[in-house]
Short mmCIF file of C-alpha atoms and ligand atoms in Angstrom, two decimals:
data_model
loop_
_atom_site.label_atom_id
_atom_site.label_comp_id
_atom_site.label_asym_id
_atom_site.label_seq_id
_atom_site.Cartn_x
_atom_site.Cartn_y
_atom_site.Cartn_z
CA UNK A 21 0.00 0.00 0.00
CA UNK A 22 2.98 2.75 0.69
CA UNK A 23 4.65 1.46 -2.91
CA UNK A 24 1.40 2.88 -4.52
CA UNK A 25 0.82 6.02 -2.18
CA UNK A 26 4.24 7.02 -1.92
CA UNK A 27 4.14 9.11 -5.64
CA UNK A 28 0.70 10.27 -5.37
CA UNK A 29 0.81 14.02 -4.69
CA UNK A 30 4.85 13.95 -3.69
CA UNK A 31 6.13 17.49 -3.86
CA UNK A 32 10.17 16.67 -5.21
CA UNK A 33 11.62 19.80 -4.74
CA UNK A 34 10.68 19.25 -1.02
CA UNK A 35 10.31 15.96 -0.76
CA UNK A 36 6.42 16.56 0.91
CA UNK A 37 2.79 16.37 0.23
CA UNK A 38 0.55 18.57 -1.53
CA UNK A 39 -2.51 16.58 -1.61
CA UNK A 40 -5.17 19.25 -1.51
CA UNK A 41 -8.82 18.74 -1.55
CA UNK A 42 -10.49 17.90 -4.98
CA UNK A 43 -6.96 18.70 -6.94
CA UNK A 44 -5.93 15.81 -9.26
CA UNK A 45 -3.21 14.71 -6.38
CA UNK A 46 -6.47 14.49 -4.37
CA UNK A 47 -8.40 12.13 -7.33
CA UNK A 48 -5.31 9.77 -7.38
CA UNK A 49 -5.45 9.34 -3.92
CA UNK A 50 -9.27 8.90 -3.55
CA UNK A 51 -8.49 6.08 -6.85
CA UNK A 52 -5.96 4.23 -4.60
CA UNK A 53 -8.57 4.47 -1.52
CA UNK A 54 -11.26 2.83 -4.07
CA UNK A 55 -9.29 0.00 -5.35
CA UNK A 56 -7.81 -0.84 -1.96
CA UNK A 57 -11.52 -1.11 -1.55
CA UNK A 58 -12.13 -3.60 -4.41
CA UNK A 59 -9.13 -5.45 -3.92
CA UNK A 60 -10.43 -6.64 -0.98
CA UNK A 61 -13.99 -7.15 -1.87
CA UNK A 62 -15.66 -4.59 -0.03
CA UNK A 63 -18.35 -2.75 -0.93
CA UNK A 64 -17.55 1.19 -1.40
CA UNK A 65 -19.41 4.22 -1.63
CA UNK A 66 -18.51 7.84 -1.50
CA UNK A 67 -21.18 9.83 0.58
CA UNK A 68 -22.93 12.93 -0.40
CA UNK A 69 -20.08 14.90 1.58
CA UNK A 70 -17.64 13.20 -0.44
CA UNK A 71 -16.16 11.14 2.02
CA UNK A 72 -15.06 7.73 0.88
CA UNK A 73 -16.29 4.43 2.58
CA UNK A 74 -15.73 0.49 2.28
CA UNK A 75 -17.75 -1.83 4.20
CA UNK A 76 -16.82 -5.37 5.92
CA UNK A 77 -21.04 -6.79 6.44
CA UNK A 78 -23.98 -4.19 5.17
CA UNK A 79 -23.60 -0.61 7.41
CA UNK A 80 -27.37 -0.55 6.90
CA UNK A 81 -27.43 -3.32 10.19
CA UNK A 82 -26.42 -0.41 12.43
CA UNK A 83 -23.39 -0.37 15.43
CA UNK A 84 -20.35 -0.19 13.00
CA UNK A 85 -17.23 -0.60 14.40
CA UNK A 86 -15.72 2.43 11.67
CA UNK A 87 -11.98 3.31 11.69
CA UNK A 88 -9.80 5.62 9.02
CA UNK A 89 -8.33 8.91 8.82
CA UNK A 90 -7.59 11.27 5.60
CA UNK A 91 -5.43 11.30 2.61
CA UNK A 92 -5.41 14.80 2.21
CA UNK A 93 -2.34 17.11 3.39
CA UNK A 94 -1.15 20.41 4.37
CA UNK A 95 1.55 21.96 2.05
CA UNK A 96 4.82 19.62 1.88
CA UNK A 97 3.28 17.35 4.58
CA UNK A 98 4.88 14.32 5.50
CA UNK A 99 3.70 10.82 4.60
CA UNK A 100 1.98 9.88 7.88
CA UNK A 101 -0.48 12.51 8.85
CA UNK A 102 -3.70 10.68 7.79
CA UNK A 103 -2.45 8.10 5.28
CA UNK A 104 -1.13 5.51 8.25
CA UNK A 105 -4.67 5.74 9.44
CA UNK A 106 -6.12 4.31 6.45
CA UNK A 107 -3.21 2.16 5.57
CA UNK A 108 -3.60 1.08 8.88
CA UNK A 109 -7.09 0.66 8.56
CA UNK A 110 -6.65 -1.70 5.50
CA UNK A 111 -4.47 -3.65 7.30
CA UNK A 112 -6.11 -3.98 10.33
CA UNK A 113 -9.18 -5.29 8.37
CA UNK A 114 -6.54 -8.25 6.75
CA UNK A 115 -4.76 -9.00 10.41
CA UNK A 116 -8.33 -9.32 11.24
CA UNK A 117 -9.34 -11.83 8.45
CA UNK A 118 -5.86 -13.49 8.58
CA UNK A 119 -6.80 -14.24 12.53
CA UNK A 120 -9.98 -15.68 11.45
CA UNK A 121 -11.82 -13.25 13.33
CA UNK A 122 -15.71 -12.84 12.18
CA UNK A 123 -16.98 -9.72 13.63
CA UNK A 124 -20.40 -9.52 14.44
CA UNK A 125 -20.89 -6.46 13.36
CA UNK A 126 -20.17 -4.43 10.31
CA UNK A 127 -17.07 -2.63 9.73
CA UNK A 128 -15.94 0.22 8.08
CA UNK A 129 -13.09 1.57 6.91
CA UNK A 130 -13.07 5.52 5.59
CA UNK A 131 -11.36 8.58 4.17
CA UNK A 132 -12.90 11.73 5.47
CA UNK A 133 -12.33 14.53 2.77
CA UNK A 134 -10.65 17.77 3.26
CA UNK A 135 -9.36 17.27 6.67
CA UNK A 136 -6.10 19.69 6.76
CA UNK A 137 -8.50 22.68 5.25
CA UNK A 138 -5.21 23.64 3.01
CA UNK A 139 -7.32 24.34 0.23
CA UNK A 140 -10.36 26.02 1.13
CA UNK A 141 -8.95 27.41 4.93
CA UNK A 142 -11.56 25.24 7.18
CA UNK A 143 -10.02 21.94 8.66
CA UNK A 144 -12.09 18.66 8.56
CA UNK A 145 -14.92 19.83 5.82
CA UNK A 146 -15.93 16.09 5.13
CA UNK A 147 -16.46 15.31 8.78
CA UNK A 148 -17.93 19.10 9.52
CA UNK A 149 -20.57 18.70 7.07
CA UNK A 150 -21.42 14.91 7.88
CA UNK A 151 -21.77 15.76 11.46
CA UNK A 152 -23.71 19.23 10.91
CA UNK A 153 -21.07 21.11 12.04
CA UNK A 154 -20.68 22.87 9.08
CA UNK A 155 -23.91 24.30 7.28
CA UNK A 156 -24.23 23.68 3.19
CA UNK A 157 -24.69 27.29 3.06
CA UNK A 158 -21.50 28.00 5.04
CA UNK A 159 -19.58 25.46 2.80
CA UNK A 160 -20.68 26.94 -0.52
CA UNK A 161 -18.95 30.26 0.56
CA UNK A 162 -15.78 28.38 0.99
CA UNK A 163 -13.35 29.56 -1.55
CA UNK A 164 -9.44 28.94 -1.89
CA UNK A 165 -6.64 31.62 -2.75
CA UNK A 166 -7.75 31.17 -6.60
CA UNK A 167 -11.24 32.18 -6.22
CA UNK A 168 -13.02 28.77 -6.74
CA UNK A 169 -15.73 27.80 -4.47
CA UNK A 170 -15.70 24.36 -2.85
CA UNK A 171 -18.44 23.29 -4.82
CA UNK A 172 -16.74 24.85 -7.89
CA UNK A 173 -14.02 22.30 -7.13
CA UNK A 174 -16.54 19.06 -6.24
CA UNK A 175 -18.36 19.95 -9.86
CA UNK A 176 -14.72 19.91 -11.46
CA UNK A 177 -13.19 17.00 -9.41
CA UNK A 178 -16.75 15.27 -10.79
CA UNK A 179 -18.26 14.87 -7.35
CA UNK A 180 -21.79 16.48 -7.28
CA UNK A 181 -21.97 18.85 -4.71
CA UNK A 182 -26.06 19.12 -4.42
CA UNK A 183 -26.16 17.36 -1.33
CA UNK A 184 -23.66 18.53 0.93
CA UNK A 185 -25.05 18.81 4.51
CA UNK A 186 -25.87 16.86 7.35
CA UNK A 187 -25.71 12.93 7.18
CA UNK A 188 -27.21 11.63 10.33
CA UNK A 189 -28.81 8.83 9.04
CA UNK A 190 -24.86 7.61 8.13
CA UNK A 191 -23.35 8.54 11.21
CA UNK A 192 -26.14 6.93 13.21
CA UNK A 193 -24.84 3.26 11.78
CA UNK A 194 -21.64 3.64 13.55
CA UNK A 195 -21.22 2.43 16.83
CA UNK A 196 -18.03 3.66 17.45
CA UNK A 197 -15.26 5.11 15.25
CA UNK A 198 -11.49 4.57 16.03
CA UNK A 199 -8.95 7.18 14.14
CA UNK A 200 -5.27 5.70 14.20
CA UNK A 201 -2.92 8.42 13.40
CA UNK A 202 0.63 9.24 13.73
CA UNK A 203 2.05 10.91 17.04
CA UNK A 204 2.41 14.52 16.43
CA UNK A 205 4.32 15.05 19.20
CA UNK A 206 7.36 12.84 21.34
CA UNK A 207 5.15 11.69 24.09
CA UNK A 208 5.87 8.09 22.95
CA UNK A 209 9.43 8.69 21.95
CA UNK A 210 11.16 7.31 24.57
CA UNK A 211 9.36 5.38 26.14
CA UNK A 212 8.28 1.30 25.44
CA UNK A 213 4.70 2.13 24.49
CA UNK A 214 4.78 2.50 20.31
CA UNK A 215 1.19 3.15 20.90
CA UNK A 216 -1.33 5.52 23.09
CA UNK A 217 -4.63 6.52 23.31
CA UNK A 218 -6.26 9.54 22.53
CA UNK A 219 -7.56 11.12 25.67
CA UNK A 220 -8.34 15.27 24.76
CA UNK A 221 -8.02 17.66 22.23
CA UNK A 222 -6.80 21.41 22.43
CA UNK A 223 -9.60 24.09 21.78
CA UNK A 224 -8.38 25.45 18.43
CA UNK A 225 -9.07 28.04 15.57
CA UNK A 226 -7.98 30.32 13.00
CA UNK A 227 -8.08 33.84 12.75
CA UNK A 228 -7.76 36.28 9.79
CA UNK A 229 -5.47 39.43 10.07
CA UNK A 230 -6.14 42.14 7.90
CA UNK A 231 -2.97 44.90 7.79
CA UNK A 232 -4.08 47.76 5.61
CA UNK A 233 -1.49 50.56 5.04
CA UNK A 234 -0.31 53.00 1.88
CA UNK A 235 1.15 51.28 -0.92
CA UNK A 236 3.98 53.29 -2.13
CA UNK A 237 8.03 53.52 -3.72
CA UNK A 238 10.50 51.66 -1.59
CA UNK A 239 12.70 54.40 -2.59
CA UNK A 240 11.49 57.79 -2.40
CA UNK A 241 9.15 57.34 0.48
CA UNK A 242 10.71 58.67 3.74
CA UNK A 243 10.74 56.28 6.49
CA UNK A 244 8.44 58.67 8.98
CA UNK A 245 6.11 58.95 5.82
CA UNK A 246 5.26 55.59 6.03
CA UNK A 247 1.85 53.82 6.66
CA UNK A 248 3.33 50.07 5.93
CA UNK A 249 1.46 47.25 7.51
CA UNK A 250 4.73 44.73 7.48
CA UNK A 251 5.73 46.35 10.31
CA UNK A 252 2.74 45.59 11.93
CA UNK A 253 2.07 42.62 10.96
CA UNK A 254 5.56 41.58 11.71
CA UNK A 255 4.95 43.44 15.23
CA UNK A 256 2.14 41.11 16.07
CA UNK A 257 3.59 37.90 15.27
CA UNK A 258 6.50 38.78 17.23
CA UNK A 259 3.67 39.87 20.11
CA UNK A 260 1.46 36.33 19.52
CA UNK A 261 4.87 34.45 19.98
CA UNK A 262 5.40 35.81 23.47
CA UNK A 263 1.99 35.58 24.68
CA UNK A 264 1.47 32.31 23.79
CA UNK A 265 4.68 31.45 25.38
CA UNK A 266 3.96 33.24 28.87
CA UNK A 267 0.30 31.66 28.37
CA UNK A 268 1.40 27.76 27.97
CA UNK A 269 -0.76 28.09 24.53
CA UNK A 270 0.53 28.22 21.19
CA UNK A 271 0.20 30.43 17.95
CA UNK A 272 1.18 30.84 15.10
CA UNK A 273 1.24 32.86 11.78
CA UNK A 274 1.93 29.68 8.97
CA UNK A 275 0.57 31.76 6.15
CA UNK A 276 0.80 35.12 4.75
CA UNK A 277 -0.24 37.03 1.50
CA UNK A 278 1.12 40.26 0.67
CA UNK A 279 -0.33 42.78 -1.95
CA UNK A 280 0.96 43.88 -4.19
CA UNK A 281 4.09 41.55 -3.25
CA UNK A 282 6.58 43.66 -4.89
CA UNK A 283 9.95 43.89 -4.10
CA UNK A 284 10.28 47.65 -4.25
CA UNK A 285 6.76 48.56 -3.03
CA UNK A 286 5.29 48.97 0.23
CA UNK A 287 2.73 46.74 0.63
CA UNK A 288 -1.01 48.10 1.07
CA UNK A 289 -2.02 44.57 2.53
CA UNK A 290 -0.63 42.37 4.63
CA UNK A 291 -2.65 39.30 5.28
CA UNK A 292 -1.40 36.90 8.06
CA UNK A 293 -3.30 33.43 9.17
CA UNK A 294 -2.95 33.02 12.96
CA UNK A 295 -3.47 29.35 14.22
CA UNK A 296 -3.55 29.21 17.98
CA UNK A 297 -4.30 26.43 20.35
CA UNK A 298 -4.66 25.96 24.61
CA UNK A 299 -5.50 23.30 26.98
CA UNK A 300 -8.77 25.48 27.53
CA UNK A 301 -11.07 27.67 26.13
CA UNK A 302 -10.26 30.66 28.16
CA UNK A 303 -7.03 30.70 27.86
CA UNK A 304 -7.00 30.33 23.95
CA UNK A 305 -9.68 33.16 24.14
CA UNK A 306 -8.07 35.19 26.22
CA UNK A 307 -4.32 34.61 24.35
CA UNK A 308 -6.45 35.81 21.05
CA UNK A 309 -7.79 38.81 22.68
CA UNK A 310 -4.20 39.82 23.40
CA UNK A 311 -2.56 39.20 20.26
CA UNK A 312 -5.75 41.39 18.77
CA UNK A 313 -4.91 44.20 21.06
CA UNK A 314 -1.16 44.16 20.51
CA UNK A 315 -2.34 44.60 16.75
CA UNK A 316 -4.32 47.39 17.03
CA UNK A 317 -1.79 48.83 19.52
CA UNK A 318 1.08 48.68 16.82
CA UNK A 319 -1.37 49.66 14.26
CA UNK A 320 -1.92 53.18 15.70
CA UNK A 321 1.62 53.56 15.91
CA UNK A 322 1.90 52.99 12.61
CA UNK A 323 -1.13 54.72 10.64
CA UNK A 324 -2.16 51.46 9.33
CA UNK A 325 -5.51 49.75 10.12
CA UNK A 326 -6.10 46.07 11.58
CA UNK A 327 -9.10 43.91 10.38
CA UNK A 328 -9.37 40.57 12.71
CA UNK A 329 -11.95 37.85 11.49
CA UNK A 330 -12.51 34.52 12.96
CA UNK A 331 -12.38 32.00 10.58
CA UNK A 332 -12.59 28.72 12.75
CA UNK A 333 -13.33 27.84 15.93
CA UNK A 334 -13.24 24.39 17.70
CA UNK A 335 -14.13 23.79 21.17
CA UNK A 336 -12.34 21.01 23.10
CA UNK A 337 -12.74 17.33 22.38
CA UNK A 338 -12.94 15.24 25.60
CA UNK A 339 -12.98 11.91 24.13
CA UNK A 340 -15.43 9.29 25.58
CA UNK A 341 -13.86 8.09 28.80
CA UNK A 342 -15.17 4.24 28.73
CA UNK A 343 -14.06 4.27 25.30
CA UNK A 344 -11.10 5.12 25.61
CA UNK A 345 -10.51 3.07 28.36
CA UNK A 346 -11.34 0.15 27.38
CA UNK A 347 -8.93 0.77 24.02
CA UNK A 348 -5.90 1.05 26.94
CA UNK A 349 -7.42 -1.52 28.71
CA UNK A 350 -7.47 -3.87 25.87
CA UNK A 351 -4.06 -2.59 24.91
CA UNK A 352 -2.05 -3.92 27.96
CA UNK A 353 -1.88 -0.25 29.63
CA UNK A 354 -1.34 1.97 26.75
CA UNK A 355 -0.37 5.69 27.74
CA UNK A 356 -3.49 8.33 27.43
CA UNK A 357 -2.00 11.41 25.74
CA UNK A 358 -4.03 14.43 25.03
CA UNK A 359 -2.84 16.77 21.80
CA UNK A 360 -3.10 20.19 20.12
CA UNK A 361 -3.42 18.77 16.76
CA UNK A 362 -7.51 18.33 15.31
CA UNK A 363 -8.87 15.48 13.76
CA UNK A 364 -11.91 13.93 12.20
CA UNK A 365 -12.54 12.01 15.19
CA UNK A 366 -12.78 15.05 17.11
CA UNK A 367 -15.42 16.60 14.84
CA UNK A 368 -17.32 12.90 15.12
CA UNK A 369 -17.13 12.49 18.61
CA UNK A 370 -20.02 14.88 19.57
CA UNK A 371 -22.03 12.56 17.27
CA UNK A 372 -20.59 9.04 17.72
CA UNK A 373 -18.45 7.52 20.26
CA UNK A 374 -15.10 8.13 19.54
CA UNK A 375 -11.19 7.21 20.10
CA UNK A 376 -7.63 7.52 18.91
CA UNK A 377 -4.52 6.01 18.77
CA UNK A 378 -1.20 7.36 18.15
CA UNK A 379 1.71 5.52 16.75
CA UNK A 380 5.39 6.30 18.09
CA UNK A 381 6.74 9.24 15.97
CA UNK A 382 10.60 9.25 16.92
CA UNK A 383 11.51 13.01 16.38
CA UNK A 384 7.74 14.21 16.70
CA UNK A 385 7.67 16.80 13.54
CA UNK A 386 5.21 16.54 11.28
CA UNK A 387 3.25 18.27 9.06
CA UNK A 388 6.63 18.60 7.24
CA UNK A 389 8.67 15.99 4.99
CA UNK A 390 10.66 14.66 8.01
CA UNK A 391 7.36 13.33 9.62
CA UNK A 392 8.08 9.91 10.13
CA UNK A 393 7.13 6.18 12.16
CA UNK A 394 9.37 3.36 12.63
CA UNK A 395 8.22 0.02 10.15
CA UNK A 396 8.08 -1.73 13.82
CA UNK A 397 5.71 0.82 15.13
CA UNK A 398 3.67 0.98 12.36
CA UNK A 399 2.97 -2.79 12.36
CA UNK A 400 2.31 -2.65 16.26
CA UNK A 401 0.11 0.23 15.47
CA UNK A 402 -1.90 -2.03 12.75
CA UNK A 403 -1.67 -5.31 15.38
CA UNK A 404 -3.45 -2.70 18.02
CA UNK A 405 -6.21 -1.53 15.55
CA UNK A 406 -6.89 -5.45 14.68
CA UNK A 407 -7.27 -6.11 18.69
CA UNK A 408 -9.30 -2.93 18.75
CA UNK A 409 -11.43 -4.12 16.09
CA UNK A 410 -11.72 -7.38 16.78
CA UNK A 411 -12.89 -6.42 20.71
CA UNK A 412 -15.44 -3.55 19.63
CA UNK A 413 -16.36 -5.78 16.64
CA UNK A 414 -17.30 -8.49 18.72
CA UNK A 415 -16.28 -12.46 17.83
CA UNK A 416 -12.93 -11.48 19.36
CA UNK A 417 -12.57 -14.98 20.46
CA UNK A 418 -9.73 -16.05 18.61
CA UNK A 419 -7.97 -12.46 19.85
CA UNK A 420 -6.77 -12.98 23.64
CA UNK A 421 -8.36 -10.63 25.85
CA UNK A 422 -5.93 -8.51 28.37
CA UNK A 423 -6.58 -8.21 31.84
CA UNK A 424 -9.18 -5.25 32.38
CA UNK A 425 -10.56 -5.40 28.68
CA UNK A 426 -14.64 -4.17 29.30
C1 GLV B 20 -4.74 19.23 11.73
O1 GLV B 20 -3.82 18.51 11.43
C2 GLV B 20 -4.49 20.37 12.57
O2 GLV B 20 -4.13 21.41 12.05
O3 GLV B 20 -4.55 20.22 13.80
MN1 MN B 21 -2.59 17.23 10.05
MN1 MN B 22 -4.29 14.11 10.38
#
């Protein structure tokens, strides 16, 4: 399965991802997804969100055991972030056969669209509009930095975008979904477990800065005559850093567009992303607050103007505790490691019960080329899916149980 993925979407010059929603990197991957499907003789649908699904038993029978992840990525992403969950997830459903295991109950394995948001700015869209977390309406304003609406890019990428919206009747086959992903952090490094368990996620958004100033010549424009929003935009990232620092929280500014984006111009816009994340909701609210003050602070100072619009917002995930408990249970003990990074299972877990795992990730980077899993890890992380499975699935009794399994 990573022999086929591998070229799909590979960025050479750096060696990363850019698998963006609905591009043709996006197609190839969604291809692969649909003949893993078929090589294995399950039955696969894409859903009106255009989320990809293949089915062990007939979904229609209700408590599916459901576990996957994305193929999408951010710009020059690494490898793991989402494909190892639906490698995994593939492989987990042949450990599963190869034990002999015949769950009672169907079982799913999926690819949740748009998850990273690179294209169109809002993370998870697939699992968002599944889980009515994101209204049709809301989703036809999406646009990315070339104009084109989401549904624009569904029409193009052939997928027909009509019936975007809430999917209850889908989610309410699933019994429980399981997302296996790769660590984005070095809890695990280190240690013996290669895998944990999900146990929170970080309150999270985005935020839109809008630096206005004078566009004028590099050259003949006097340094006091200057209205130029780089410095303030540059002033406020230099602010968020240190605020999120004395807060315990993080943010950052990832992404910024300039305009006119000449070299000998001042710029009249200055538009700057800021991603910021905290164990709670105050103190990500309040962090935000700050960083918006110390922007219109500077902004004074320097006769530009400061524009702030929420893009995102998503409140913490507390992921169900006998679920998750009985996935360390069953896992001899596993570590239960909360994270700033979202997920699909986050957006599903107000909806469906819900749970993670992490594999190892030695260095902890990712969403960059050097994201990476040991082969070892990666095949423990499969062998604790199949267990997973196989115990939620029911029939687990050629799978020994661990002490303290529910
Ligand atoms: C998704 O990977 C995120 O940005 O947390
Ligand atoms: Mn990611
Ligand atoms: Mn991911």
């Amino acid at each position: 399965m990573w022999r086929e993925l591998r070229p799909l979407g590979r960025y050479a010059p750096s060696g990363g991802y850019r698998r963006f929603a609905w591009t043709a990197a996006d197609a190839d991957c969604r291809a692969w997804f649909r003949a893993q499907a078929s090589a294995r003789g399950l039955a696969y649908e894409t859903d009106r969100n255009g989320n990809q699904w293949a089915w062990l038993g007939d979904p229609a029978a209700g408590g599916a055991v459901v576990t996957g992840s994305h193929l999408d990525s951010v710009p020059d992403g690494g490898a793991f972030d989402g494909p190892l969950g639906v490698v995994s997830a593939f492989a987990a459903l042949d450990e599963l056969r190869a034990r002999g295991v015949r769950p009672d109950r169907p079982l799913g394995v999926v690819n949740f669209g748009d998850e990273e948001g690179a294209r169109f700015g809002l993370a998870c869209v697939g699992s968002r509009l599944a889980a009515g977390r994101l209204t049709a309406a809301a989703a036809h304003e999406l646009t990315d930095a070339d104009g084109v609406t989401l549904p624009r890019a569904m029409e193009r990428a052939g997928h027909d975008p009509g019936g975007i919206g809430p999917d209850p009747e889908r989610l309410a086959r699933i019994g429980a979904f399981v997302e296996l992903h790769v660590e984005q952090g070095v809890a695990l490094a280190g240690t013996d477990h290669a895998v944990g368990v999900a146990s929170a996620i970080w309150p999270h958004g985005r935020w839109r800065f809008d630096f206005r100033g004078e566009a004028n010549h590099a050259g003949t424009t006097r340094m006091e005559d200057r209205h130029d929003p780089m410095l303030t935009y540059a002033h406020t990232v230099l602010s968020a850093r240190k605020k999120a620092a004395q807060a315990g929280a993080r943010a950052t500014f990832g992404k910024v567009a300039v305009e006119p984006n000449g070299v000998n111009a001042i710029p009249s816009l200055v538009r700057g992303w800021l991603d910021s994340r905290a164990a709670d909701e105050e103190t990500l609210h309040t962090l935000v607050a700050a960083v918006e003050q110390a922007a219109r602070e500077r902004a004074r100072r320097d006769g530009t103007a400061v524009e702030v619009t929420r893009e995102s917002m998503t409140p913490v995930v507390d992921f169900d505790h006998a679920l998750r408990d009985r996935l360390a249970a069953r896992l001899g003990g596993a570590p239960l490691l909360p994270t700033g990074a979202g997920h699909d299972a986050g957006i599903l877990s107000g909806a469906v019960p819900a749970a993670m795992l992490y594999v190892r990730n030695p260095t902890g980077v990712s969403h960059a080329p050097a994201e990476s899993a040991d082969e070892d890890d990666c095949a423990a992380g499969v062998r604790a899916l199949a267990d997973v499975l196989a115990d939620l699935g029911g029939d687990g009794s050629s799978v020994p149980r661990s002490e303290g399994a529910a």
